[in-house]
XYZ file of C-alpha atoms in Angstrom:
380
model
C 0.000 0.000 0.000
C 2.749 2.416 -1.035
C 0.403 5.376 -1.664
C -1.446 4.818 1.598
C 1.376 4.925 4.087
C 0.765 2.513 6.928
C 0.911 3.810 10.485
C 3.255 2.166 12.999
C 0.529 -0.107 14.348
C -0.385 -1.292 10.845
C 3.249 -2.110 10.043
C 3.570 -4.016 13.324
C 0.322 -5.959 12.693
C 1.288 -6.822 9.098
C 4.751 -8.079 10.145
C 3.304 -10.075 13.034
C 0.712 -11.794 10.815
C 3.273 -12.597 8.090
C 5.640 -14.193 10.625
C 2.829 -16.070 12.345
C 1.278 -17.179 9.040
C 4.525 -18.539 7.585
C 4.763 -20.963 10.512
C 1.145 -21.616 11.464
C -1.049 -21.169 8.359
C 0.794 -21.645 5.042
C 2.078 -25.198 5.769
C -1.437 -26.445 6.643
C -3.832 -24.492 4.459
C -4.055 -27.067 1.645
C -4.836 -29.879 4.090
C -7.459 -27.762 5.879
C -9.023 -26.758 2.574
C -9.079 -30.323 1.198
C -10.667 -31.717 4.359
C -12.872 -28.638 4.903
C -11.412 -28.449 8.387
C -12.087 -25.427 10.596
C -8.830 -24.931 12.565
C -10.310 -23.767 15.867
C -6.995 -23.980 17.765
C -5.448 -21.590 15.216
C -8.335 -19.144 15.678
C -7.663 -19.262 19.446
C -4.017 -18.376 18.659
C -5.258 -15.306 16.759
C -7.019 -14.371 20.004
C -3.704 -14.462 21.880
C -2.252 -12.146 19.218
C -5.042 -9.632 19.883
C -6.660 -10.157 16.470
C -10.067 -11.318 17.727
C -10.818 -8.054 19.529
C -9.164 -5.528 17.225
C -11.796 -2.807 17.714
C -12.703 -3.667 21.320
C -11.526 -0.984 23.798
C -8.607 -1.980 26.038
C -10.737 -1.661 29.204
C -12.737 -4.686 27.938
C -9.583 -6.649 27.133
C -9.441 -5.720 23.441
C -6.662 -4.234 21.298
C -8.344 -0.810 21.137
C -7.405 -0.150 17.508
C -9.321 1.645 14.759
C -10.451 0.625 11.302
C -7.083 1.145 9.539
C -5.461 -1.488 11.754
C -8.487 -3.720 11.378
C -8.335 -3.580 7.560
C -4.599 -4.321 7.576
C -5.118 -7.374 9.797
C -7.847 -8.769 7.516
C -5.844 -8.063 4.329
C -2.743 -9.845 5.629
C -4.728 -12.852 6.895
C -6.672 -13.073 3.609
C -3.438 -13.261 1.609
C -2.513 -16.329 3.695
C -5.958 -17.980 3.799
C -9.195 -16.129 3.005
C -11.268 -18.573 5.106
C -9.276 -17.791 8.242
C -9.655 -14.062 7.515
C -13.413 -14.517 7.040
C -13.752 -16.200 10.442
C -11.683 -13.491 12.103
C -13.735 -10.737 10.431
C -17.118 -12.311 11.267
C -16.135 -12.748 14.928
C -14.929 -9.132 15.200
C -17.493 -7.260 13.110
C -20.663 -9.170 13.815
C -20.965 -10.928 17.182
C -18.386 -8.881 19.099
C -19.336 -5.699 17.245
C -23.024 -6.113 18.015
C -22.437 -6.505 21.764
C -19.946 -3.627 21.730
C -22.362 -1.272 19.949
C -25.665 -2.221 21.531
C -24.966 -4.177 24.712
C -25.477 -2.628 28.161
C -22.552 -2.283 30.573
C -23.265 -5.608 32.264
C -23.404 -7.451 28.923
C -20.195 -5.790 27.736
C -18.353 -6.719 30.946
C -19.596 -10.292 30.669
C -18.935 -11.019 26.998
C -16.368 -8.644 25.485
C -13.269 -9.818 27.430
C -14.024 -13.469 26.584
C -14.681 -12.628 22.909
C -11.668 -10.319 22.553
C -9.306 -13.031 23.829
C -11.245 -15.680 21.837
C -11.734 -17.714 24.975
C -15.239 -17.641 23.473
C -15.795 -17.747 19.719
C -18.667 -15.626 18.413
C -21.450 -16.310 15.896
C -24.121 -13.950 14.539
C -27.479 -15.064 13.163
C -29.651 -13.049 10.805
C -29.958 -15.164 7.619
C -32.516 -17.958 7.357
C -33.167 -20.680 4.753
C -35.813 -18.534 3.013
C -34.611 -15.048 3.919
C -31.225 -13.899 2.693
C -31.459 -10.416 1.218
C -35.074 -10.248 2.420
C -34.067 -10.406 6.105
C -37.173 -8.593 7.385
C -39.277 -11.600 6.361
C -37.694 -13.865 8.997
C -39.527 -16.849 10.433
C -37.522 -17.315 13.653
C -39.899 -16.079 16.346
C -39.388 -15.046 19.970
C -42.621 -15.037 21.997
C -42.642 -13.284 25.352
C -43.621 -15.366 28.373
C -43.351 -13.263 31.541
C -39.667 -12.437 32.123
C -38.632 -14.846 29.378
C -38.706 -15.116 25.583
C -39.230 -18.489 23.863
C -37.325 -18.802 20.577
C -38.230 -21.157 17.717
C -36.716 -21.308 14.241
C -33.572 -21.941 12.212
C -30.788 -19.657 11.001
C -28.470 -20.777 8.220
C -25.164 -19.808 6.569
C -23.927 -18.819 10.030
C -20.170 -18.495 10.505
C -19.234 -20.616 13.575
C -22.767 -22.031 13.853
C -21.433 -25.202 15.503
C -18.133 -24.080 17.088
C -19.322 -20.729 18.435
C -19.576 -20.320 22.226
C -21.929 -17.360 22.085
C -24.278 -16.134 19.348
C -26.128 -12.901 18.745
C -29.427 -13.849 17.104
C -32.136 -11.698 15.547
C -35.672 -13.036 16.018
C -39.121 -11.697 15.238
C -41.008 -10.264 18.211
C -43.599 -8.341 16.151
C -45.259 -8.403 12.736
C -43.620 -9.739 9.549
C -41.636 -7.035 7.681
C -42.079 -4.515 10.490
C -38.588 -3.028 10.819
C -39.375 -2.507 14.522
C -40.706 -6.034 14.951
C -37.365 -7.820 15.490
C -35.146 -8.141 18.551
C -31.491 -9.106 19.115
C -30.655 -11.716 21.764
C -27.338 -12.981 23.059
C -27.398 -16.782 23.530
C -24.712 -18.950 25.092
C -23.828 -22.429 23.910
C -25.349 -24.999 26.220
C -28.612 -23.079 26.617
C -31.442 -25.625 26.521
C -33.214 -25.700 23.155
C -30.261 -24.110 21.290
C -27.820 -26.051 19.118
C -25.759 -25.947 15.966
C -27.083 -27.830 12.931
C -25.811 -28.970 9.550
C -22.387 -27.732 8.408
C -22.392 -26.545 4.776
C -20.146 -28.208 2.174
C -18.769 -25.218 0.278
C -17.069 -24.257 -2.985
C -14.607 -21.982 -1.202
C -13.806 -20.471 2.211
C -13.597 -24.084 3.314
C -11.409 -23.279 6.337
C -14.244 -21.190 7.806
C -17.173 -23.014 9.405
C -20.644 -22.241 8.024
C -23.590 -23.962 9.712
C -27.160 -23.727 11.002
C -28.355 -22.426 14.366
C -31.456 -24.259 15.606
C -33.888 -23.041 18.279
C -36.520 -25.375 19.725
C -38.457 -23.821 22.602
C -35.274 -22.052 23.696
C -36.084 -19.971 26.807
C -34.070 -16.779 27.234
C -34.353 -14.353 30.128
C -35.133 -10.743 29.181
C -31.586 -9.846 30.362
C -30.392 -11.553 27.129
C -31.994 -8.838 24.978
C -29.447 -6.512 23.341
C -30.671 -2.927 23.344
C -34.448 -2.608 23.378
C -37.119 -5.052 22.227
C -37.985 -4.269 18.597
C -34.592 -2.737 17.720
C -32.872 -5.881 16.382
C -33.289 -5.233 12.676
C -32.290 -1.565 12.903
C -29.228 -2.548 14.947
C -28.307 -5.164 12.329
C -28.481 -2.705 9.439
C -26.243 -0.289 11.381
C -23.824 -3.094 12.221
C -23.590 -4.244 8.596
C -22.323 -0.806 7.554
C -19.112 -1.532 9.455
C -19.212 -5.210 8.487
C -19.131 -4.257 4.821
C -15.770 -2.585 5.362
C -14.449 -5.905 6.658
C -15.684 -7.769 3.551
C -14.129 -5.052 1.364
C -10.865 -5.650 3.276
C -11.214 -9.415 2.795
C -11.625 -8.762 -0.941
C -8.533 -6.520 -0.958
C -6.443 -9.227 0.669
C -7.482 -11.836 -1.904
C -6.967 -9.381 -4.790
C -3.553 -8.336 -3.470
C -2.530 -11.976 -3.033
C -3.657 -12.784 -6.588
C -1.760 -9.817 -8.039
C 1.443 -10.529 -6.082
C 1.393 -14.181 -7.212
C 0.743 -13.105 -10.824
C 3.578 -10.564 -10.891
C 6.014 -13.092 -9.487
C 4.951 -15.848 -11.861
C 4.909 -13.622 -14.971
C 8.580 -12.747 -14.418
C 9.792 -16.339 -14.048
C 7.536 -18.216 -16.483
C 9.154 -18.285 -19.940
C 7.429 -18.926 -23.270
C 9.000 -18.298 -26.707
C 12.351 -17.760 -24.925
C 11.268 -14.789 -22.815
C 9.334 -14.125 -19.612
C 5.597 -13.892 -20.220
C 5.607 -10.451 -18.546
C 7.309 -9.198 -21.747
C 4.160 -9.886 -23.742
C 1.650 -7.064 -23.989
C -1.248 -9.475 -23.461
C 0.091 -10.255 -19.992
C 1.613 -6.890 -19.067
C -1.644 -5.071 -19.848
C -3.554 -7.550 -17.683
C -1.154 -6.787 -14.812
C -1.522 -3.024 -15.373
C -5.318 -3.250 -15.186
C -5.159 -5.455 -12.106
C -2.844 -3.047 -10.251
C -4.996 -0.014 -11.121
C -8.285 -1.610 -10.089
C -6.762 -2.903 -6.849
C -5.591 0.612 -5.959
C -9.035 2.058 -6.698
C -10.602 -0.574 -4.413
C -8.086 0.249 -1.660
C -8.855 3.945 -1.845
C -12.613 3.324 -1.573
C -12.095 0.971 1.385
C -9.713 3.262 3.282
C -12.025 6.231 2.677
C -14.836 4.300 4.388
C -12.446 3.336 7.198
C -11.298 6.931 7.719
C -14.914 8.106 7.986
C -15.742 5.234 10.357
C -12.793 6.222 12.564
C -14.201 9.764 12.665
C -17.588 8.442 13.776
C -19.352 9.471 10.576
C -22.114 7.535 8.814
C -20.617 5.261 6.144
C -23.803 3.821 4.650
C -22.922 4.932 1.104
C -19.145 4.635 1.397
C -19.095 1.131 2.889
C -21.572 -0.117 0.264
C -19.398 1.323 -2.534
C -16.230 -0.154 -1.013
C -17.809 -3.584 -0.530
C -19.419 -3.669 -3.981
C -16.375 -2.487 -5.916
C -13.697 -4.351 -3.949
C -15.506 -7.694 -4.067
C -16.169 -7.507 -7.816
C -12.574 -6.400 -8.491
C -11.267 -9.271 -6.358
C -13.302 -11.763 -8.410
C -11.864 -10.276 -11.603
C -8.273 -10.297 -10.321
C -8.513 -13.884 -9.103
C -9.887 -14.893 -12.497
C -7.047 -13.077 -14.315
C -4.477 -14.654 -12.000
C -5.662 -18.157 -12.947
C -5.454 -17.118 -16.628
C -1.889 -15.800 -16.220
C -0.833 -19.055 -14.548
C -2.461 -20.989 -17.398
C -2.655 -24.754 -16.798
C -0.817 -24.376 -13.489
C -3.453 -21.928 -12.301
C -5.982 -24.728 -12.583
C -3.988 -26.958 -10.220
C -3.807 -26.882 -6.432
C -0.002 -26.459 -6.574
C -0.324 -22.676 -6.632
C -2.416 -20.403 -4.371
C -4.379 -18.696 -7.177
C -6.768 -21.645 -7.538
C -7.817 -21.235 -3.906
C -8.196 -17.444 -4.228
C -10.420 -18.100 -7.263
C -12.747 -20.372 -5.263
C -12.699 -18.377 -2.036
C -13.293 -14.946 -3.546
C -16.820 -15.545 -4.844
C -18.215 -15.410 -1.307
C -17.152 -11.735 -1.099
C -19.834 -10.734 -3.636
C -22.496 -12.621 -1.629
C -21.839 -12.394 2.128
C -22.987 -9.442 4.281
C -25.182 -8.138 1.475
C -24.897 -9.247 -2.159
C -23.550 -6.988 -4.911
C -27.162 -6.360 -5.931
C -28.085 -5.238 -2.404
C -25.062 -2.890 -2.326
C -26.280 -1.326 -5.587
C -29.730 -0.841 -4.019
C -28.149 0.888 -1.011
C -25.938 3.086 -3.227
C -28.854 4.035 -5.511
C -31.032 4.911 -2.521
C -28.283 7.108 -1.025
C -27.489 9.026 -4.215
C -31.154 9.485 -5.131
C -32.085 10.935 -1.745
């Protein structure tokens, strides 16, 4: 990121992750990916490095950093293994972020130190089998019964649905599609009537666990409500603004990894007695890739700068997420093309980037949803 000079903390984080990754991620990533193994012990190690509570204030046991440091951490992890970076980002932005933004003091004291150290792994449940983009049409219901709420329903495509120790779940407490008819609850593993379900078998991001959350007459005390009853959906939309920056960062990491691999390969791969980087067909590809990656970085760091200043980033985070994820798909595709036949094998990292990257245009709001958000903002 030559044009965006890194601050001291960012340099320190990037160096730390590279050193850690060379020993603890790179040697194992193919095996994890092949077996679709979620390396929970590695995620716990990230907790010890302070990477699972990047934005959590130090008085709650977090690292107390801002969004620049957060982006750098995700980018560097994504270059090593996008699935690991996805798990780290989901834990930070969604579960931990929700409690940090909307929890009361007691809830923050109880959960944030355990989440920041990754003694407890976090999950966050909004999506359901029939409601992805149409989240307000959820079927998971929480009915009040005195001082308790009884939850019934299923959430799917949930990061850490099985391995998570604590989940923030959005359930309907009012009418269908009423934006004030949903409530956020914090639920601990082991609560009666709450369990993880089927683990998805995925195209990419295979080192990150994606599973169901199942609620069957799960009784939660009213002290488990985050914020006020009826605010869950509004909280979620606010939370996703920041979450989109993390998916933009995940996209940047994959795109940067794909470009770095392509540059290296194009200089050493010879055809017709010269490196393929000498051919205009390849050099122009590389030029386009570098330019689009820089544009994506600038959009993402603009959103991060505004977030650090406490400004609304509804438009900026949607633009960053939309553009960065689509660019990352394009760069990963071009990288496979530059590698040719070798790009289609598992001997080089570009094949994995190519599979992993597609999730970035889907998760935390599809490309189409980002365009809706952007259009709404610019037409107001």
